Amino acid sequence: MDDDRYGGDVLSGDWRSRGVKKVRQVPLERDMVLEDPDSGWAGAVVGLEAGNIALEDWKGRTRSFPFTGQFLLEGELVTLGRPQAPVGRSGGSSASAGSSGSAGSSGSVHADWRPGAAPAVRHASDGGRLRTASGSFAVESQRARVALPSRIMVEGKHDAELVEKVWGADLRVEGVVVEELSGVDNLADVLDDFQPTRDRRVGVLVDHLVPGSKESRFASAVMQGKWGAHVLVVGHPFVDVWQSVKPARVGLQAWPTIPRSIEWKKGICQALGWPHAEQADIARAWQRILGQVRTFADLEPQLLGRVEELIDFVTEPKA
């Protein structure tokens, strides 16, 4: 009898890795927000020296960790690969330039960069089912749909990145594309180009939609205009989408009040003691804030309801 069920070497091959989930490796980038899972320390990457990476938290405090360790990146356990660009502070500046996206030599943020959606998480209370960052049950093993003709439009890059992080998984299942307006002032021209119809709806999210604001005047004009039947403009009351992140996520009891004579984002950075002289500083500040957003629970309800309303509007079945 030739078959020897005990004849093989049970220790041959890579037996140690069987059944062990592989940890993804990602290239180290300046200003990417990482968390040390053992200590809970979270911060932006500001340096790499002697085999250690320096993580700076929102208060400007820095701690070093071995480059070869494992870290949490947007909730996912990862190891770090060799950086493709320098990660130290730029010479002659008190702040590191660039952001956690791809940056050129000038430190400006690449216009097409988007952070990924936060990973889905399993909860024992839900019978082990995956939930997305928006709180919805994840649709597993389903490819993203072909994009719907309808669109959601937001004012700018930061709005788009926040929507992507919390609702990105849901939007891909629904086939909804989010586009930037580069300012609500452009909304009328964008709608004229898009030409909404019953089957090509547009949902618009704007900042600071309060009585008497510039945004409320633009919204009212659009809703009463020629495209109004197929457009929904909603908004939150915050001066900027930064404020829709609960202040506790960045260690505050409340967001600082900034005088109208000061550019709001620069004023926020100044109040928090963060660098704010250059646009790269503002981009980096936003990445710090965005890095603290894990799920919908980290956002104010005034934003949550509006985004859900827009998703319902652009995905409403045909009559």
Tab-separated table of C-alpha atoms in Angstrom:
chain	number	residue	atom	x	y	z
A	1	MET	CA	0.000	0.000	0.000
A	2	ASP	CA	1.682	3.192	-1.205
A	3	ASP	CA	-0.489	5.784	0.572
A	4	ASP	CA	1.170	6.721	3.857
A	5	ARG	CA	-1.112	9.129	5.670
A	6	TYR	CA	1.591	9.766	8.264
A	7	GLY	CA	4.567	9.836	5.938
A	8	GLY	CA	4.683	13.612	5.239
A	9	ASP	CA	6.589	16.158	7.251
A	10	VAL	CA	3.893	18.123	9.082
A	11	LEU	CA	6.345	20.941	9.796
A	12	SER	CA	7.380	21.410	6.175
A	13	GLY	CA	6.412	24.618	4.393
A	14	ASP	CA	5.274	27.856	5.958
A	15	TRP	CA	3.218	26.209	8.683
A	16	ARG	CA	3.596	29.088	11.138
A	17	SER	CA	1.622	31.492	8.927
A	18	ARG	CA	-1.300	29.171	8.256
A	19	GLY	CA	-4.505	30.742	9.464
A	20	VAL	CA	-2.756	33.980	10.423
A	21	LYS	CA	-4.210	37.125	8.874
A	22	LYS	CA	-1.564	39.054	6.981
A	23	VAL	CA	-1.066	42.672	7.978
A	24	ARG	CA	-0.998	45.087	5.062
A	25	GLN	CA	2.117	47.194	4.543
A	26	VAL	CA	1.723	50.835	3.519
A	27	PRO	CA	4.476	53.293	2.545
A	28	LEU	CA	5.254	55.774	5.286
A	29	GLU	CA	4.154	59.324	4.389
A	30	ARG	CA	4.652	62.626	6.108
A	31	ASP	CA	1.562	63.754	8.055
A	32	MET	CA	-0.266	60.438	7.769
A	33	VAL	CA	-2.157	59.942	11.050
A	34	LEU	CA	-1.168	56.771	12.910
A	35	GLU	CA	-2.084	55.306	16.285
A	36	ASP	CA	0.117	53.092	18.435
A	37	PRO	CA	-2.251	50.267	19.451
A	38	ASP	CA	-0.428	49.562	22.720
A	39	SER	CA	-0.295	53.058	24.187
A	40	GLY	CA	-3.197	54.629	22.287
A	41	TRP	CA	-0.971	57.542	21.249
A	42	ALA	CA	-2.162	59.009	17.945
A	43	GLY	CA	-0.541	61.674	15.851
A	44	ALA	CA	0.738	62.817	12.493
A	45	VAL	CA	4.076	61.558	11.184
A	46	VAL	CA	6.588	64.406	11.437
A	47	GLY	CA	9.923	62.593	11.249
A	48	LEU	CA	11.895	59.401	10.720
A	49	GLU	CA	15.274	59.079	12.388
A	50	ALA	CA	17.455	56.206	13.622
A	51	GLY	CA	14.765	53.632	12.930
A	52	ASN	CA	12.049	55.521	14.838
A	53	ILE	CA	9.088	57.528	13.581
A	54	ALA	CA	7.945	60.653	15.413
A	55	LEU	CA	4.182	61.115	15.884
A	56	GLU	CA	2.937	64.581	16.817
A	57	ASP	CA	-0.471	64.837	18.481
A	58	TRP	CA	-2.939	67.719	18.143
A	59	LYS	CA	-1.286	69.570	21.051
A	60	GLY	CA	2.096	69.516	19.319
A	61	ARG	CA	3.547	66.871	21.630
A	62	THR	CA	5.794	64.286	19.977
A	63	ARG	CA	6.581	60.673	20.805
A	64	SER	CA	8.785	58.223	18.921
A	65	PHE	CA	7.985	54.628	18.048
A	66	PRO	CA	9.978	51.888	16.249
A	67	PHE	CA	9.469	52.071	12.496
A	68	THR	CA	9.219	48.260	12.410
A	69	GLY	CA	6.183	48.190	14.725
A	70	GLN	CA	2.517	47.877	13.869
A	71	PHE	CA	0.151	50.836	13.827
A	72	LEU	CA	-3.517	51.642	13.298
A	73	LEU	CA	-4.219	53.583	10.118
A	74	GLU	CA	-7.892	54.633	9.936
A	75	GLY	CA	-8.716	51.685	12.181
A	76	GLU	CA	-6.738	49.106	10.176
A	77	LEU	CA	-3.647	47.419	11.636
A	78	VAL	CA	-0.721	47.997	9.266
A	79	THR	CA	3.043	47.845	9.070
A	80	LEU	CA	5.079	50.598	7.490
A	81	GLY	CA	7.072	50.395	4.298
A	82	ARG	CA	9.912	52.536	3.044
A	83	PRO	CA	8.802	56.163	2.454
A	84	GLN	CA	8.724	57.333	-1.147
A	85	ALA	CA	9.482	60.940	-0.168
A	86	PRO	CA	11.216	62.655	2.787
A	87	VAL	CA	9.085	62.652	5.923
A	88	GLY	CA	11.006	65.143	8.068
A	89	ARG	CA	10.189	68.798	8.604
A	90	SER	CA	10.951	71.106	5.730
A	91	GLY	CA	13.920	73.367	6.201
A	92	GLY	CA	13.383	76.887	7.478
A	93	SER	CA	9.830	76.308	8.635
A	94	SER	CA	8.339	75.692	12.042
A	95	ALA	CA	5.835	73.272	10.564
A	96	SER	CA	6.087	70.352	8.207
A	97	ALA	CA	4.651	71.062	4.793
A	98	GLY	CA	2.308	68.964	2.720
A	99	SER	CA	-0.434	66.629	3.848
A	100	SER	CA	-1.020	62.914	4.127
A	101	GLY	CA	-1.798	62.780	0.429
A	102	SER	CA	0.617	62.920	-2.446
A	103	ALA	CA	2.502	66.203	-2.492
A	104	GLY	CA	4.876	67.889	-4.824
A	105	SER	CA	8.170	69.481	-3.881
A	106	SER	CA	6.375	72.678	-2.910
A	107	GLY	CA	4.331	70.823	-0.283
A	108	SER	CA	0.995	71.522	-1.972
A	109	VAL	CA	-1.671	68.866	-1.760
A	110	HIS	CA	-2.358	66.880	-4.913
A	111	ALA	CA	-5.829	67.814	-6.113
A	112	ASP	CA	-6.928	64.239	-6.779
A	113	TRP	CA	-5.964	62.828	-3.389
A	114	ARG	CA	-8.703	61.217	-1.343
A	115	PRO	CA	-8.424	59.263	1.891
A	116	GLY	CA	-10.242	55.944	1.806
A	117	ALA	CA	-13.448	55.200	3.610
A	118	ALA	CA	-13.024	54.130	7.207
A	119	PRO	CA	-13.018	50.308	7.477
A	120	ALA	CA	-16.160	48.397	8.382
A	121	VAL	CA	-16.213	46.892	11.891
A	122	ARG	CA	-17.873	43.773	13.289
A	123	HIS	CA	-19.930	44.117	16.453
A	124	ALA	CA	-20.896	41.171	18.637
A	125	SER	CA	-24.214	42.868	19.396
A	126	ASP	CA	-25.073	42.642	15.702
A	127	GLY	CA	-24.335	38.948	15.479
A	128	GLY	CA	-20.892	39.566	14.027
A	129	ARG	CA	-22.189	41.483	10.997
A	130	LEU	CA	-20.037	44.236	9.559
A	131	ARG	CA	-21.118	47.854	9.956
A	132	THR	CA	-19.742	50.665	7.846
A	133	ALA	CA	-18.508	53.945	9.343
A	134	SER	CA	-21.966	55.441	8.701
A	135	GLY	CA	-23.575	52.784	10.913
A	136	SER	CA	-25.155	50.842	8.037
A	137	PHE	CA	-24.767	47.092	7.694
A	138	ALA	CA	-21.981	46.494	5.179
A	139	VAL	CA	-22.808	44.740	1.920
A	140	GLU	CA	-20.058	42.149	1.744
A	141	SER	CA	-18.562	40.664	-1.429
A	142	GLN	CA	-20.307	43.153	-3.693
A	143	ARG	CA	-18.502	45.217	-6.297
A	144	ALA	CA	-19.167	48.942	-6.553
A	145	ARG	CA	-22.064	49.770	-8.876
A	146	VAL	CA	-21.748	51.711	-12.083
A	147	ALA	CA	-22.202	55.371	-11.191
A	148	LEU	CA	-25.735	56.721	-11.194
A	149	PRO	CA	-26.464	59.740	-13.389
A	150	SER	CA	-27.424	61.723	-10.265
A	151	ARG	CA	-24.750	63.448	-8.177
A	152	ILE	CA	-24.050	64.795	-4.724
A	153	MET	CA	-22.103	68.056	-4.779
A	154	VAL	CA	-20.204	69.565	-1.858
A	155	GLU	CA	-18.472	72.902	-1.460
A	156	GLY	CA	-14.857	71.796	-1.301
A	157	LYS	CA	-12.143	69.226	-0.778
A	158	HIS	CA	-12.517	68.858	2.981
A	159	ASP	CA	-16.272	68.277	2.695
A	160	ALA	CA	-15.649	65.598	0.061
A	161	GLU	CA	-13.003	63.864	2.164
A	162	LEU	CA	-15.239	63.738	5.232
A	163	VAL	CA	-18.187	62.377	3.251
A	164	GLU	CA	-15.905	59.775	1.692
A	165	LYS	CA	-14.524	58.655	5.032
A	166	VAL	CA	-17.877	58.119	6.739
A	167	TRP	CA	-20.219	57.313	3.839
A	168	GLY	CA	-17.792	56.127	1.149
A	169	ALA	CA	-18.629	52.422	1.444
A	170	ASP	CA	-22.370	53.128	1.238
A	171	LEU	CA	-21.987	55.490	-1.724
A	172	ARG	CA	-20.066	52.904	-3.733
A	173	VAL	CA	-22.786	50.315	-3.122
A	174	GLU	CA	-25.405	52.831	-4.306
A	175	GLY	CA	-23.282	54.087	-7.199
A	176	VAL	CA	-23.314	57.713	-6.042
A	177	VAL	CA	-20.500	60.047	-7.077
A	178	VAL	CA	-19.548	63.071	-4.944
A	179	GLU	CA	-18.193	66.129	-6.773
A	180	GLU	CA	-16.624	69.362	-5.525
A	181	LEU	CA	-18.069	72.761	-6.370
A	182	SER	CA	-14.990	74.725	-5.300
A	183	GLY	CA	-17.347	77.133	-3.577
A	184	VAL	CA	-21.110	77.609	-3.447
A	185	ASP	CA	-20.681	80.680	-5.673
A	186	ASN	CA	-20.183	78.282	-8.594
A	187	LEU	CA	-23.366	76.307	-8.006
A	188	ALA	CA	-25.577	78.067	-10.578
A	189	ASP	CA	-22.988	77.666	-13.356
A	190	VAL	CA	-22.371	74.023	-12.457
A	191	LEU	CA	-26.094	73.267	-12.598
A	192	ASP	CA	-26.412	74.979	-15.976
A	193	ASP	CA	-23.676	72.683	-17.286
A	194	PHE	CA	-25.115	69.575	-15.628
A	195	GLN	CA	-28.754	70.291	-16.565
A	196	PRO	CA	-30.564	68.238	-13.893
A	197	THR	CA	-33.648	66.194	-14.768
A	198	ARG	CA	-35.906	63.767	-12.899
A	199	ASP	CA	-33.398	61.021	-13.649
A	200	ARG	CA	-30.314	63.229	-13.200
A	201	ARG	CA	-30.840	64.755	-9.790
A	202	VAL	CA	-28.366	66.855	-7.871
A	203	GLY	CA	-28.107	66.981	-4.097
A	204	VAL	CA	-26.005	69.823	-2.711
A	205	LEU	CA	-24.404	70.116	0.736
A	206	VAL	CA	-23.331	73.613	1.784
A	207	ASP	CA	-21.700	75.068	4.878
A	208	HIS	CA	-23.224	77.733	7.114
A	209	LEU	CA	-26.793	77.416	5.827
A	210	VAL	CA	-28.380	79.811	8.306
A	211	PRO	CA	-30.853	82.692	7.773
A	212	GLY	CA	-29.191	85.729	6.238
A	213	SER	CA	-25.978	83.990	5.189
A	214	LYS	CA	-24.526	84.133	1.694
A	215	GLU	CA	-25.055	80.394	1.411
A	216	SER	CA	-28.761	80.669	2.241
A	217	ARG	CA	-29.231	83.284	-0.486
A	218	PHE	CA	-27.541	81.074	-3.088
A	219	ALA	CA	-29.582	78.064	-1.973
A	220	SER	CA	-32.856	79.969	-2.150
A	221	ALA	CA	-32.074	81.278	-5.636
A	222	VAL	CA	-31.280	77.779	-6.901
A	223	MET	CA	-34.344	76.133	-5.370
A	224	GLN	CA	-36.585	78.800	-6.910
A	225	GLY	CA	-34.791	78.711	-10.260
A	226	LYS	CA	-35.232	76.635	-13.390
A	227	TRP	CA	-33.504	73.556	-11.957
A	228	GLY	CA	-35.232	73.656	-8.572
A	229	ALA	CA	-37.566	70.714	-9.220
A	230	HIS	CA	-34.629	68.338	-9.565
A	231	VAL	CA	-32.178	69.842	-7.068
A	232	LEU	CA	-32.089	69.624	-3.288
A	233	VAL	CA	-29.870	72.054	-1.382
A	234	VAL	CA	-29.326	71.299	2.298
A	235	GLY	CA	-26.700	72.412	4.751
A	236	HIS	CA	-25.421	72.502	8.290
A	237	PRO	CA	-25.165	75.583	10.514
A	238	PHE	CA	-21.396	75.434	10.998
A	239	VAL	CA	-19.035	78.040	9.556
A	240	ASP	CA	-16.973	75.206	8.093
A	241	VAL	CA	-17.227	71.437	7.899
A	242	TRP	CA	-14.392	71.214	10.436
A	243	GLN	CA	-16.922	72.165	13.105
A	244	SER	CA	-19.099	69.190	12.229
A	245	VAL	CA	-16.484	66.994	13.906
A	246	LYS	CA	-17.321	66.782	17.595
A	247	PRO	CA	-14.820	68.967	19.470
A	248	ALA	CA	-14.076	66.195	21.959
A	249	ARG	CA	-12.388	64.270	19.143
A	250	VAL	CA	-9.601	66.873	19.147
A	251	GLY	CA	-9.550	67.376	22.899
A	252	LEU	CA	-11.835	70.432	23.083
A	253	GLN	CA	-15.018	71.159	24.981
A	254	ALA	CA	-16.140	73.495	22.195
A	255	TRP	CA	-14.708	74.892	18.988
A	256	PRO	CA	-13.127	78.334	19.525
A	257	THR	CA	-15.081	81.412	18.435
A	258	ILE	CA	-13.152	83.232	15.703
A	259	PRO	CA	-13.675	86.961	14.961
A	260	ARG	CA	-15.108	87.622	11.498
A	261	SER	CA	-12.023	89.715	10.671
A	262	ILE	CA	-9.848	86.567	10.767
A	263	GLU	CA	-9.952	83.768	8.200
A	264	TRP	CA	-11.790	81.033	10.090
A	265	LYS	CA	-9.476	78.067	9.504
A	266	LYS	CA	-6.354	80.091	10.238
A	267	GLY	CA	-8.028	81.428	13.364
A	268	ILE	CA	-8.846	77.902	14.532
A	269	CYS	CA	-5.261	76.771	13.995
A	270	GLN	CA	-3.949	79.821	15.818
A	271	ALA	CA	-6.304	79.234	18.756
A	272	LEU	CA	-5.147	75.622	18.993
A	273	GLY	CA	-1.483	76.540	18.746
A	274	TRP	CA	-1.076	74.861	15.370
A	275	PRO	CA	0.999	76.271	12.483
A	276	HIS	CA	-1.150	78.321	10.100
A	277	ALA	CA	1.119	80.546	8.020
A	278	GLU	CA	0.812	78.537	4.798
A	279	GLN	CA	-1.917	76.605	3.009
A	280	ALA	CA	0.082	73.439	3.668
A	281	ASP	CA	-0.359	74.102	7.399
A	282	ILE	CA	-4.128	74.312	6.949
A	283	ALA	CA	-4.128	71.056	4.957
A	284	ARG	CA	-2.116	69.376	7.673
A	285	ALA	CA	-4.459	70.668	10.381
A	286	TRP	CA	-7.430	69.179	8.533
A	287	GLN	CA	-5.681	65.815	8.297
A	288	ARG	CA	-5.209	65.870	12.066
A	289	ILE	CA	-8.916	66.491	12.522
A	290	LEU	CA	-10.024	64.001	9.862
A	291	GLY	CA	-7.712	61.392	11.365
A	292	GLN	CA	-9.755	61.490	14.566
A	293	VAL	CA	-12.994	60.617	12.766
A	294	ARG	CA	-13.689	56.880	12.980
A	295	THR	CA	-17.469	56.586	12.556
A	296	PHE	CA	-20.637	58.671	12.279
A	297	ALA	CA	-20.615	58.926	16.095
A	298	ASP	CA	-17.726	61.394	15.833
A	299	LEU	CA	-19.836	63.853	13.812
A	300	GLU	CA	-22.532	66.300	14.859
A	301	PRO	CA	-26.130	65.251	14.064
A	302	GLN	CA	-26.701	68.479	12.097
A	303	LEU	CA	-24.386	67.080	9.404
A	304	LEU	CA	-25.405	63.431	9.647
A	305	GLY	CA	-29.051	64.050	8.866
A	306	ARG	CA	-28.302	66.272	5.908
A	307	VAL	CA	-25.976	63.811	4.194
A	308	GLU	CA	-28.452	60.964	4.675
A	309	GLU	CA	-31.156	63.207	3.210
A	310	LEU	CA	-29.067	63.847	0.101
A	311	ILE	CA	-28.305	60.157	-0.385
A	312	ASP	CA	-32.025	59.356	-0.221
A	313	PHE	CA	-32.788	62.151	-2.694
A	314	VAL	CA	-30.333	61.091	-5.405
A	315	THR	CA	-31.093	57.355	-5.044
A	316	GLU	CA	-34.885	57.628	-5.014
A	317	PRO	CA	-36.310	55.006	-7.395
A	318	LYS	CA	-37.975	56.170	-10.569
A	319	ALA	CA	-41.702	56.672	-10.234
